[in-house]
Coordinates of C-alpha atoms and ligand atoms in Angstrom, one line a residue:
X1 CA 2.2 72.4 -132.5
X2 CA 4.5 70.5 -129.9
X3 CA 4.2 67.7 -127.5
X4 CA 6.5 68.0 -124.7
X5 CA 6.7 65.1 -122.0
X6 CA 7.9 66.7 -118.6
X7 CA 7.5 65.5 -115.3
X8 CA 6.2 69.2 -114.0
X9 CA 3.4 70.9 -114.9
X10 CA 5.0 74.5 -116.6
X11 CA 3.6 77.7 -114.9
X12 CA 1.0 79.2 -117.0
X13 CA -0.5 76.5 -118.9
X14 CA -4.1 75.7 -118.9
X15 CA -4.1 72.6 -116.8
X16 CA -6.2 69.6 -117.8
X17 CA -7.4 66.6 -116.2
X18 CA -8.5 63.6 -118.0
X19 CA -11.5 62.2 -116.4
X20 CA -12.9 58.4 -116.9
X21 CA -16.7 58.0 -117.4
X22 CA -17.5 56.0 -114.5
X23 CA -15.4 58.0 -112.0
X24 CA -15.7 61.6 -114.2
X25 CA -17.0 63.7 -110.7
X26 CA -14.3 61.6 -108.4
X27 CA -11.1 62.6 -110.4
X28 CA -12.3 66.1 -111.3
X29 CA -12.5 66.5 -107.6
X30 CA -9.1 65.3 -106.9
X31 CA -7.6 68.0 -108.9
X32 CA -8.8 71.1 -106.6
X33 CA -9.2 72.1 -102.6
X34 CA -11.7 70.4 -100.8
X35 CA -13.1 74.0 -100.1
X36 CA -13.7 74.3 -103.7
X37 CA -15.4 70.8 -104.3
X38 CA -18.8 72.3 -104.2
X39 CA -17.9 75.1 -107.2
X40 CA -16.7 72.2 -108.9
X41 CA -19.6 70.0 -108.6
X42 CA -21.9 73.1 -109.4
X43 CA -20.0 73.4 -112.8
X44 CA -20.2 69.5 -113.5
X45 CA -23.7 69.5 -113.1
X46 CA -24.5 72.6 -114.6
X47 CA -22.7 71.4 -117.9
X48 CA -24.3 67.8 -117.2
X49 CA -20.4 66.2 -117.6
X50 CA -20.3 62.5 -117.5
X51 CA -16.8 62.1 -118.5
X52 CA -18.2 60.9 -122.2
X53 CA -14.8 61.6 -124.8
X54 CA -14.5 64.7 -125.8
X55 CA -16.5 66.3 -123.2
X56 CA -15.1 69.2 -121.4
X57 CA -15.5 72.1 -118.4
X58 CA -13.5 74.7 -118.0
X59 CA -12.8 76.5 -114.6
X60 CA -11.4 79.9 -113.2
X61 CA -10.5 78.7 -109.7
X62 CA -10.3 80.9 -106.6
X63 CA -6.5 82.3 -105.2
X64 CA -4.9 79.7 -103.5
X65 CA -5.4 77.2 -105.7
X66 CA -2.5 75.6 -107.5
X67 CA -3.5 76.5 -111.2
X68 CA -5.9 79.1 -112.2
X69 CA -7.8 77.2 -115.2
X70 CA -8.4 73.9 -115.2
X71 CA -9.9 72.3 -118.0
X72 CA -12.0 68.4 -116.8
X73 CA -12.0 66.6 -120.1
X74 CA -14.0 63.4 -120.5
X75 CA -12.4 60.1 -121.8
X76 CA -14.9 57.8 -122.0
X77 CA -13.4 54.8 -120.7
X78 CA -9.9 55.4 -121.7
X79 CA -9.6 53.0 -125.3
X80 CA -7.2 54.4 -127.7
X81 CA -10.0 55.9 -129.9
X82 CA -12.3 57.8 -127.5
X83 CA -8.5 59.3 -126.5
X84 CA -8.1 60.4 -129.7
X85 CA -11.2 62.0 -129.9
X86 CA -10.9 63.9 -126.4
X87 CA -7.8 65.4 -127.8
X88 CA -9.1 66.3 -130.5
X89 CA -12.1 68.2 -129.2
X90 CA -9.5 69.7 -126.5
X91 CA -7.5 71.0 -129.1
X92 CA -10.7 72.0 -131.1
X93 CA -11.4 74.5 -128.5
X94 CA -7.9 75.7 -127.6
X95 CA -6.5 75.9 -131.0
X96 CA -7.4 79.9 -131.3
X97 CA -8.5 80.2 -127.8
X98 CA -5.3 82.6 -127.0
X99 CA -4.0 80.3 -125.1
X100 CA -0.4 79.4 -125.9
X101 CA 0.1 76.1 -123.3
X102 CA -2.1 73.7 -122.1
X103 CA -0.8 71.0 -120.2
X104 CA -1.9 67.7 -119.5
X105 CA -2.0 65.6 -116.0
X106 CA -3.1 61.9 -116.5
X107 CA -1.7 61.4 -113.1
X108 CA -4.9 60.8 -111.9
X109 CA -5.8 58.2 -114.5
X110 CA -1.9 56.5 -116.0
X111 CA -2.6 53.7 -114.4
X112 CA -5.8 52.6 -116.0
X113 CA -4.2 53.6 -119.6
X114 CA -1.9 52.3 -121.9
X115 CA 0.8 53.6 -122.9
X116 CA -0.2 53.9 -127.0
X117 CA -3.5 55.1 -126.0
X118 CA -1.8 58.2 -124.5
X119 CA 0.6 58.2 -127.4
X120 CA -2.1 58.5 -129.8
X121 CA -4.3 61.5 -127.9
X122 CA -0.7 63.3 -128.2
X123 CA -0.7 62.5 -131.9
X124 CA -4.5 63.3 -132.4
X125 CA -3.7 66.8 -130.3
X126 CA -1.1 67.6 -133.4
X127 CA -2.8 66.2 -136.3
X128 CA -6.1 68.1 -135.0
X129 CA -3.7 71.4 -134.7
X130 CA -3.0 71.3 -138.1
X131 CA -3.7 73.9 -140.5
X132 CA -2.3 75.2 -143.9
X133 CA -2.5 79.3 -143.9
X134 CA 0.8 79.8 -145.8
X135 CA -1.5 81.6 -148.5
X136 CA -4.2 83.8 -145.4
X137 CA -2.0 87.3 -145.7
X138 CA -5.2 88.7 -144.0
X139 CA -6.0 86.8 -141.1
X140 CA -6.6 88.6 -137.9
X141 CA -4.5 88.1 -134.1
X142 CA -7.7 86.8 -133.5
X143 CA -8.0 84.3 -136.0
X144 CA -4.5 83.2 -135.9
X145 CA -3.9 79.4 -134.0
X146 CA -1.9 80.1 -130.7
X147 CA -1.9 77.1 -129.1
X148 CA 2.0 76.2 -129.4
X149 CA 2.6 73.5 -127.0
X150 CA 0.7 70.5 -124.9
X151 CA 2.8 69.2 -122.3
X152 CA 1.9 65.5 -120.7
X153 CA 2.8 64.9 -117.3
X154 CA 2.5 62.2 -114.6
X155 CA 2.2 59.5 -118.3
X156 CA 2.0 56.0 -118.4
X157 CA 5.4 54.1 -118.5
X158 CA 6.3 53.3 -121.6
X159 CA 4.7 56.9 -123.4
X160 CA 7.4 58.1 -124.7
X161 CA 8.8 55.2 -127.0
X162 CA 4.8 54.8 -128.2
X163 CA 5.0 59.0 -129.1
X164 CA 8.2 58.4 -130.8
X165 CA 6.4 56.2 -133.1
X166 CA 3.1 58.1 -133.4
X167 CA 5.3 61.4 -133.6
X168 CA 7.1 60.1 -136.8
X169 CA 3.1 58.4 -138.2
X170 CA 2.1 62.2 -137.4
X171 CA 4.9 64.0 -139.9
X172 CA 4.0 61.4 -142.6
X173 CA 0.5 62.6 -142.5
X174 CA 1.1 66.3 -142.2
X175 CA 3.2 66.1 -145.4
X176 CA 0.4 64.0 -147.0
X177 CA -2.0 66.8 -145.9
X178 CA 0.3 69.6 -147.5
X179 CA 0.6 67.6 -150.4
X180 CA -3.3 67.6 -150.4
X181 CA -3.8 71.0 -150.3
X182 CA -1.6 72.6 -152.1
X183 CA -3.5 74.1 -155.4
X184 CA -2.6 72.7 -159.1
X185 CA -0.8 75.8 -160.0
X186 CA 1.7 74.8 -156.8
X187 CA 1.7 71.3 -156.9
X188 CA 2.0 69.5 -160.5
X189 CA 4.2 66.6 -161.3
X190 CA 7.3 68.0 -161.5
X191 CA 7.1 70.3 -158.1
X192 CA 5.1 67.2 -156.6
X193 CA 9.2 65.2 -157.1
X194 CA 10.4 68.3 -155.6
X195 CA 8.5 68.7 -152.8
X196 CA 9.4 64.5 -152.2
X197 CA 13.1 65.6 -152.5
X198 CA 13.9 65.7 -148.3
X199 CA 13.2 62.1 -148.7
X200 CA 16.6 61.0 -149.9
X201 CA 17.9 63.1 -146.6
X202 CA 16.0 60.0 -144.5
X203 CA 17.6 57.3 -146.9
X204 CA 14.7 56.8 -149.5
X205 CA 16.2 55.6 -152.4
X206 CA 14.3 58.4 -155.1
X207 CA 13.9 57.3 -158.7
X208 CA 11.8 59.9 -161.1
X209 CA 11.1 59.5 -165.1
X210 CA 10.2 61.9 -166.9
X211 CA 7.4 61.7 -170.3
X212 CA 10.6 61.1 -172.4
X213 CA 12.0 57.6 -170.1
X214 CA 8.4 56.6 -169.9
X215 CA 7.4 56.9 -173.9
X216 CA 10.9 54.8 -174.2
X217 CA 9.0 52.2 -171.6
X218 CA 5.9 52.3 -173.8
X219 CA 3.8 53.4 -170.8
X220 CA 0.8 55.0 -173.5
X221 CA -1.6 54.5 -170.8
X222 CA -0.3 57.3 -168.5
X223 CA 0.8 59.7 -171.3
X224 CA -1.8 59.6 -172.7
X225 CA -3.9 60.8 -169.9
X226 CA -0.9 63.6 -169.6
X227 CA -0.7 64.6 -173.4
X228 CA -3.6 67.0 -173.0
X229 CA -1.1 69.3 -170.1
X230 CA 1.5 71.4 -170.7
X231 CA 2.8 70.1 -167.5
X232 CA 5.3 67.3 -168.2
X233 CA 4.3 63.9 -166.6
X234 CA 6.6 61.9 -163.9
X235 CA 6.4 58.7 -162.3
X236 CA 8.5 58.6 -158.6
X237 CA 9.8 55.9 -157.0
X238 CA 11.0 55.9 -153.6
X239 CA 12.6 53.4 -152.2
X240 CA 13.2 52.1 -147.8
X241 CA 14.9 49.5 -147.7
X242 CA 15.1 49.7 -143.5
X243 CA 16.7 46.2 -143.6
X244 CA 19.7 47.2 -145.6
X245 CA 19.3 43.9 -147.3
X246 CA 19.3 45.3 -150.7
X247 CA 17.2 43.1 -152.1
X248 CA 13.6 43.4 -153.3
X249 CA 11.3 45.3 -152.0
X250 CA 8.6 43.1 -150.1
X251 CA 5.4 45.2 -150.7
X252 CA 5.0 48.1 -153.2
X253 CA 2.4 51.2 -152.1
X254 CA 1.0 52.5 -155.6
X255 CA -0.9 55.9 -155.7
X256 CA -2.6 57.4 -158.2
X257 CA -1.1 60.9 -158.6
X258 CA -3.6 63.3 -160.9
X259 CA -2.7 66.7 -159.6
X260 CA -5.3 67.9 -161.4
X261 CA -8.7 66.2 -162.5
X262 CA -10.5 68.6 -165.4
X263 CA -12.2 65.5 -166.8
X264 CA -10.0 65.7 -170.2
X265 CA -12.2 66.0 -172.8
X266 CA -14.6 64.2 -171.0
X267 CA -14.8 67.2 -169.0
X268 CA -16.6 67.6 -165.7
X269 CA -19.2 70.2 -164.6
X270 CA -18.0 73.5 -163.3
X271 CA -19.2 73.1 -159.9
X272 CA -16.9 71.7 -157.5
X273 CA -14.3 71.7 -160.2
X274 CA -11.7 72.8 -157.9
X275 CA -11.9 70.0 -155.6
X276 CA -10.2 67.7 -158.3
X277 CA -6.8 69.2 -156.8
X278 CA -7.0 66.2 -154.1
X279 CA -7.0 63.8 -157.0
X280 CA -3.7 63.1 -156.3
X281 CA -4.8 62.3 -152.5
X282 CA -3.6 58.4 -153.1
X283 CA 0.1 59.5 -154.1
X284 CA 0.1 62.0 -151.6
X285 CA -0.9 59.3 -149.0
X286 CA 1.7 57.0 -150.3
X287 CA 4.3 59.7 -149.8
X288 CA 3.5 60.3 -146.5
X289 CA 3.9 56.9 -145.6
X290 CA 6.9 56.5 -147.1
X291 CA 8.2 59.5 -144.5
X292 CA 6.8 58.3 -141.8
X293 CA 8.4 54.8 -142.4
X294 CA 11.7 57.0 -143.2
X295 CA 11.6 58.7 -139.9
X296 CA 11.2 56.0 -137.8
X297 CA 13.3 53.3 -139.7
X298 CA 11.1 50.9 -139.6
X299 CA 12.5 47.6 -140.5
X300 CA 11.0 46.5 -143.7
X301 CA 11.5 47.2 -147.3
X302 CA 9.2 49.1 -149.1
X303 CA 8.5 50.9 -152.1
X304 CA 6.6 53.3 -152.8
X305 CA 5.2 54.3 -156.4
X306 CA 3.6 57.5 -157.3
X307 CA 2.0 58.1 -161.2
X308 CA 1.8 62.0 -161.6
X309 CA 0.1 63.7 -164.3
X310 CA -2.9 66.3 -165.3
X311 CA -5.9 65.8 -166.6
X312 CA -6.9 68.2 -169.3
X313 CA -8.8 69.3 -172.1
X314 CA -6.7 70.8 -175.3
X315 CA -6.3 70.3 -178.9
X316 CA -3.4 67.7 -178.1
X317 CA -5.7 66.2 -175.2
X318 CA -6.4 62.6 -176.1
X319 CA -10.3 61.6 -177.8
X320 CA -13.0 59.5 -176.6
X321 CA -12.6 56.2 -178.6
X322 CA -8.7 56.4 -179.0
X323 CA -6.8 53.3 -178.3
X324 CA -3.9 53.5 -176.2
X325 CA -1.1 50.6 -175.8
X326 CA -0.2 50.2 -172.0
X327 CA 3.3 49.2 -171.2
X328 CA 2.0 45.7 -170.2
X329 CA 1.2 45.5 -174.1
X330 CA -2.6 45.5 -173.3
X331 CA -4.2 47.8 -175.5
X332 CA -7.4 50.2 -174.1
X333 CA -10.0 51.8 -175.2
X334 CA -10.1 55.2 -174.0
X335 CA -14.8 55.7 -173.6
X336 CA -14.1 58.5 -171.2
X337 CA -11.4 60.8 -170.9
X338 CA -12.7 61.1 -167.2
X339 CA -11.9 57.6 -166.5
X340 CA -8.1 58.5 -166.6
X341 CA -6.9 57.3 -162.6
X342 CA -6.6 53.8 -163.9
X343 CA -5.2 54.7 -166.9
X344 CA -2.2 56.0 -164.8
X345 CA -2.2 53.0 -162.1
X346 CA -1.9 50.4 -164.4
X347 CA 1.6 51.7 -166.0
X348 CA 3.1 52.3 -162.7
X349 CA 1.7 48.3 -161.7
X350 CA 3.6 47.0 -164.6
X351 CA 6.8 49.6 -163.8
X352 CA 7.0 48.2 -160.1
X353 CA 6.0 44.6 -160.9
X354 CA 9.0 44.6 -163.7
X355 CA 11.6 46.3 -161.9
X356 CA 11.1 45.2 -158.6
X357 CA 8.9 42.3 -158.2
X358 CA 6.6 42.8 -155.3
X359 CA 5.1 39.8 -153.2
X360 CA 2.5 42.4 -152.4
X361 CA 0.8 45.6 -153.6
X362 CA -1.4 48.5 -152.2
X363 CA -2.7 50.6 -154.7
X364 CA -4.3 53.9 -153.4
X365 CA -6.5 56.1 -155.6
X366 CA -9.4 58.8 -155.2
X367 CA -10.6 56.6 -158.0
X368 CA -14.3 56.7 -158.5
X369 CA -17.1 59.2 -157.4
X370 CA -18.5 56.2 -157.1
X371 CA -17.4 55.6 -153.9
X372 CA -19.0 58.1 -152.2
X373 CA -22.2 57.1 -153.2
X374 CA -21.4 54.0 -151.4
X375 CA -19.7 54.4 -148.8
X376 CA -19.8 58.3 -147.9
X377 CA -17.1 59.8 -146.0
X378 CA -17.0 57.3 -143.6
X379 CA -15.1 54.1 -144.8
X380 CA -12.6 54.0 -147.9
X381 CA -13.5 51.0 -150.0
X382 CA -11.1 47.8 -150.5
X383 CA -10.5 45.6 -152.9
X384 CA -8.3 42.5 -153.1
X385 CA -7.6 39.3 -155.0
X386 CA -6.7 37.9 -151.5
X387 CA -8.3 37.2 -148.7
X388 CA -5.6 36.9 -145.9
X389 CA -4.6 40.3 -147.5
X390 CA -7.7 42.2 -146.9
X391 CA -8.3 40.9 -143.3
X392 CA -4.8 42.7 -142.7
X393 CA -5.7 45.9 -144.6
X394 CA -9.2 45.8 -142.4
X395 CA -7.6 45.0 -139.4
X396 CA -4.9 48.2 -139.6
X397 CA -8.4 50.2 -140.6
X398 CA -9.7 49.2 -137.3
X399 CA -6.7 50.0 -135.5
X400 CA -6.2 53.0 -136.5
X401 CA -9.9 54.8 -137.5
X402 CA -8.3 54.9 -141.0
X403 CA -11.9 52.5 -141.7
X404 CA -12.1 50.1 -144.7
X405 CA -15.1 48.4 -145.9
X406 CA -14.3 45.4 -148.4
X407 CA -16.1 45.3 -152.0
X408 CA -16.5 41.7 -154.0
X409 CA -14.7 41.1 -157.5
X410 CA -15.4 38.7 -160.0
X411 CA -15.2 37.5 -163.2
X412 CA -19.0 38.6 -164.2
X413 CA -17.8 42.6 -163.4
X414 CA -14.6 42.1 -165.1
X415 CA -16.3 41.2 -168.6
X416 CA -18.5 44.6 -168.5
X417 CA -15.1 45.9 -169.6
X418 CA -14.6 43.9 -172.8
X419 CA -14.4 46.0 -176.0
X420 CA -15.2 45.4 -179.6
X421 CA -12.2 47.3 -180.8
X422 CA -9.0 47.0 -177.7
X423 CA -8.5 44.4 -175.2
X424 CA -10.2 46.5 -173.0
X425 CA -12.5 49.9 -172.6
X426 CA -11.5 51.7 -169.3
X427 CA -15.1 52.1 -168.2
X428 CA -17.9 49.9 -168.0
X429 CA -21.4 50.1 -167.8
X430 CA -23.2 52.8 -164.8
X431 CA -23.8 50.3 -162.6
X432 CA -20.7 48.9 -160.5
X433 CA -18.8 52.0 -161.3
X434 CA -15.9 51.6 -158.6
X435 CA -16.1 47.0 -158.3
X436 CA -15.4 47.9 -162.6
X437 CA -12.7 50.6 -162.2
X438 CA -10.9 47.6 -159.4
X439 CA -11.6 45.2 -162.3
X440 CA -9.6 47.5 -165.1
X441 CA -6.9 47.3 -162.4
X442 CA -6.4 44.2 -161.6
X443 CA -5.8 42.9 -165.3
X444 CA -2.3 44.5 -164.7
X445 CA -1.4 42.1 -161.5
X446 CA 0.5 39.4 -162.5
X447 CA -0.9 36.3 -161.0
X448 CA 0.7 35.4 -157.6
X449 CA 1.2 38.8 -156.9
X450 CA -1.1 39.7 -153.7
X451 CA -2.9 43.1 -154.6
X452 CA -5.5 45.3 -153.0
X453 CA -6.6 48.4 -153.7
X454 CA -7.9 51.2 -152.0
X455 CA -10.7 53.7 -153.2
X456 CA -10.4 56.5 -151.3
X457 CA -12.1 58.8 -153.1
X458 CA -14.4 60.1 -150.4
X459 CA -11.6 60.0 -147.6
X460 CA -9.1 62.3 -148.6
X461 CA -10.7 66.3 -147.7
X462 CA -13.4 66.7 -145.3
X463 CA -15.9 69.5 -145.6
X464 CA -16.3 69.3 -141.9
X465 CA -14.0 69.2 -138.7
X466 CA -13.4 65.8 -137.5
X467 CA -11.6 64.4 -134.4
X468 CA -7.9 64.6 -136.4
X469 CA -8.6 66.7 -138.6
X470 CA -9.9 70.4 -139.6
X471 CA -11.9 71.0 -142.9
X472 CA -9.5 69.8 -145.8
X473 CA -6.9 67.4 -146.2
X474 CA -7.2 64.2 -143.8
X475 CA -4.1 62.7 -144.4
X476 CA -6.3 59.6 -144.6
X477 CA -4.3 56.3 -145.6
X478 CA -0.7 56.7 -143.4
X479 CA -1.7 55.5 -140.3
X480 CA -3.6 52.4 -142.2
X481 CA -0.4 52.3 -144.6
X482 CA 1.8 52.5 -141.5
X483 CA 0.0 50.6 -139.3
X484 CA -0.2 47.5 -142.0
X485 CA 3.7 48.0 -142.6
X486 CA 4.3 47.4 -138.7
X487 CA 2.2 44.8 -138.3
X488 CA 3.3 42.7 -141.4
X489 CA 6.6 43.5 -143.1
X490 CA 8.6 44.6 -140.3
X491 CA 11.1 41.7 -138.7
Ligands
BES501 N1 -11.1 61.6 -159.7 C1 -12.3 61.1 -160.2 C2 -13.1 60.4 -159.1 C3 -13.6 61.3 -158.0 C4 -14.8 62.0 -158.2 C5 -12.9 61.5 -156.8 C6 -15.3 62.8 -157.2 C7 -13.4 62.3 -155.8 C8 -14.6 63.0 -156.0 C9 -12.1 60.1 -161.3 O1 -11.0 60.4 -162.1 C10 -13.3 60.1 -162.2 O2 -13.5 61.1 -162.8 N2 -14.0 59.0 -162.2 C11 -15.2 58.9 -163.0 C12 -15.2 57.6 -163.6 C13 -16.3 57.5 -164.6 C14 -16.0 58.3 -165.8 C15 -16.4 56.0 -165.0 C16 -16.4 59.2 -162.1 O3 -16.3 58.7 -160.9 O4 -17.3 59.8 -162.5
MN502 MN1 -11.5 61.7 -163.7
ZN503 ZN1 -9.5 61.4 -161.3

C-alpha cells in the first residue's frame, strides 16, 4: 500500500476526517453542508462516537455534497500512539472493503498535531496493510486486499521529512515480517543470506561463513546445534557504516537465527510444532533494522550479526550430555538439545566481539517459552549488565509501542548453570528459565562491553490482529532497534 502526500483531495477516494475527542461532533460537522448537520449528528449518536482512537462512522452523503463517503474517525486526543491506532483500525476496515483510495484531510485538526504523530498514523496505515499471500492461489475478488493508496492532505508542516523516516522504519519491518513468515522449506540459512543480498545495493558491508570458515574458528557451539540438518549453517554479518569513518562499529545487533526449531533430540511436542519457523524472529528483526538504517542513511555505524542454523533430530544430531567447545574456549554441556538459541548467540558474541570490538551489544532472540509465561504477548523481556543501557532500550520501547519490561541478573541465577562435567550446562534448573538462559549469555560478554538482550519470544507472530499488524509476523524489534539507533549512535 502507498502513502501519497498531495495538497488535493483525488476524486473518488473515500474521504476521512480525523476527529479529536473533545471536539469529535464539532469537526465532523465542519466537513459537510449545514443542511446535512442533522443526518450527521443522527449517525454520531446512533453509533455513540466520541472521537475515542480508532473509532469510526461512515457516511453516504446526499447530491451536492462535495464527497460522497466520508468516513469520521476518532483520534483520541491526537498523541502519536492513539494515531497509530486510528490508522490502524481505518485500514482494518478498508483493507478488503473494495475500496481502492481513501484519502485523508487533517485540515481540520494539523494544527493541534505533530508532525511525527501524522508520520507514524501513515506508517501504522502501511504496516497494518500488510499481508503475505504470495502462496493463497485460491483466494477470492472478494477476499483479495484492494485498498491501494491513502493520500494525506491539508498535513502538518514538517510531515513529509517525519514519513521519510517512518517510510524507510516501515520497509525494515516489512522485510523482517517476510523473513518471519516465510516457511523452513523457503527460508533456511543459506536462502535466509540470499534473501539479505539487496543489502549490499544500500551500502551494507555483507560478510557470510559458511560451517566449513566457522569449524576453522572453532565455533562448536553453533554447529553443533546445526550438525543434526542437512541444511548447511551460516553466520551473516552486515555491516553500515553511515559515517564512512571506517572504523569500528559502535554497537553490534545480534539475533538468534534458528530457521527452524524441532527441539533436536530434545524434541518438542507435535502441537504447534510449526510455529518454531519464527524462531529465527530475532535475526529477522536485526535484518530489518539493518534496512531500515540502510535506507535512510542514518549516521551511525552499526553491525549487525545474524547466527543461522536448524534445529533437528537425526542420527548425526548432537546428544543430551555432549560437551561442545565454544569459540570463546568455554566448554558446554549440552542437557537439552532444545536449549539450542544460546548455543548459537554465544559464537556469534565472541565472532563480533573479536572482529570488531563493540562498545555496545543488543542481542535479540525468541529465546525462551519462558517468556510468555511472564510476560505474554504484551512486553518483550530485557536484560542488561548496564543500567544507563536499559533505560535507553525502555525508553525507544515506549516511544515506539515496541514495549520492554526489564528482568534482574545476578550472580545467584548464573551459578544454577554450573556443571559437574563442562564449564557450563546450557540449561538450568525449571525455575528462572529465561533470567538463566540471559545468564548462559552473558558469560560470552567481555567485561566492559555494554550488553542487553532481548527475549522476544512472545513478540514476534500474533495470533490476533493488532493496531500494526494482521495475524502473523509483527515485525516487532525495528522500530525499538531503530528508534534506539537514532537516539543514541547517530551524530
Ligand atoms: N525457540 C524456543 C523458545 C520458544 C518457545 C520461543 C515457544 C517461542 C515460543 C527455544 O529454543 C526453546 O526451545 N527453549 C526452551 C528452553 C528449555 C529447554 C530450557 C523452552 O523454552 O522450553
Ligand atoms: Mn529450542
Ligand atoms: Zn529455539
Amino acid at each position: 500500500m502507498n502513502i501519497e502526500l498531495a495538497t488535493v483531495i483525488p476524486a473518488a477516494a473515500v474521504v476521512v476526517v480525523p476527529v479529536l475527542k473533545a471536539r469529535a461532533a464539532e469537526l465532523a460537522l465542519r466537513a459537510v453542508a449545514a443542511a446535512n448537520h442533522k443526518l450527521v449528528n443522527a449517525a454520531l449518536e446512533g453509533a455513540r462516537f466520541d472521537g475515542d482512537p480508532g473509532s469510526l462512522v461512515e457516511l453516504v452523503l446526499p447530491d451536492g455534497e462535495a464527497v460522497q463517503r466520508l468516513v469520521i474517525l476518532g483520534i483520541g486526543e491526537g498523541q502519536e500512539g492513539e494515531l497509530e491506532r486510528a490508522a490502524g483500525a481505518l485500514v482494518g476496515r478498508y483493507l478488503v472493503s473494495g475500496h481502492t483510495a481513501l484519502a485523508v484531510d487533517w485540515s481540520g485538526v494539523a494544527s493541534m498535531l505533530s508532525a511525527a504523530g501524522v508520520a507514524r498514523f501513515a506508517a501504522a496505515a502501511v504496516q497494518r496493510g500488510w499481508r503475505y499471500d504470495v502462496y493463497r492461489t485460491t483466494l477470492s475478488e472478494r477476499q483479495r486486499p484492494t485498498l491501494a493508496t491513502v493520500t494525506m492532505v491539508g498535513t502538518p508542516d514538517g510531515t513529509a521529512a517525519e514519513w521519510a523516516h517512518r517510510d524507510a522504519v516501515t520497509q525494515g519491518l516489512l522485510f523482517t515480517r517476510a523473513l518471519v513468515t516465510e516457511p523452513a522449506n523457503i527460508l533456511y540459512p543459506e536462502s535466509f543470506v540470499e534473501r539479505c543480498s539487496g543489502l549490499a545495493e544500500l551500502g551494507v558491508t555483507l560478510t557470510a561463513l559458511d560451517d566449513a570458515a566457522m569449524r576453522e574458528l572453532g565455533m562448536g557451539a553453533l554447529l553443533g546445534v546445526a550438525q543434526g540438518s542437512v541444511r548447511g549453517a551460516r553466520l551473516l554479518a552486515m555491516h553500515w557504516d553511515g559515517r564512512g569513518d571506517g572504523g569500528n562499529p559502535d554497537l553490534a545487533l545480534v539475533g538468534k537465527g534458528v530457521t527452524f526449531d524441532t527441539g533436536g533430540i530434545s524434541i518438542k511436542p507435535a502441537a504447534g510444532m510449526e510455529d518454531m519457523k519464527w524462531d529465527m524472529g530475532g535475526a529477522g528483526a536485526v535484518a530489518g533494522a539493518m534496512r531500515a538504517l540502510a535506507l535512510r542513511k542514518a549516521r551511525a555505524n552499526v553491525i549487525g550479526v545474524v547466527g543461522l542454523v536448524e534445529n533437528m533430530p537425526d542420527g548425526n544430531a548432537q546428544r543430551p550430555g555432549d560437551v561442545v567447545t565454544s569459540m570463546s574456549g568455554q566448554t558446554i554441556e549440552v542437557i537439552n538439545t532444545d536449549a539450542e538459541g544460546r548455543l548459537v548467540l554465544c559464537d556469534v558474541l565472541t565472532w563480533v566481539q573479536r572482529n570488531y570490538r563493540p562498545g555496545t551489544i543488543v542481542d535479540l532472540a525468541t529465546l525462551t517459552g519462558a517468556m510468555i509465561v511472564s510476560l505474554g504477548h504484551e512486553h518483550g523481556g530485557l536484560f542488561a549488565n548496564d543500567d544507563s543501557l536499559a533505560d535507553q532500550l525502555l525508553a525507544a520501547g515506549k516511544a515506539t509501542g515496541d514495549l520492554l519490561w526489564r528482568f534482574p541478573l545476578g550472580d545467584a541465577y548464573n551459578k544454577l548453570l554450573d556443571s559437574p562435567i563442562a564449564d557450563m550446562k546450557n540449561v538450568g534448573p525449571r525455575g528462572a528459565g529465561s533470567i538463566t538462559a540471559a545468564q548462559f549469555i552473558q558469560r560470552f560478554v567481555d567485561p566492559g562491553v555494554r550488553w542487553a538482550h532481548l527475549d522476544i519470544a512472545g513478540m514476534v507472530w500474533a495470533d490476533k490482529p493488532g493496531a500494526t499488524h494482521d495475524k502473523g509476523a509483527t515485525g516487532y524489534g525495528v522500530r525499538l532497534l531503530d528508534r534506539f539507533v537514532a537516539d543514541h549512535f547517530e551524530r
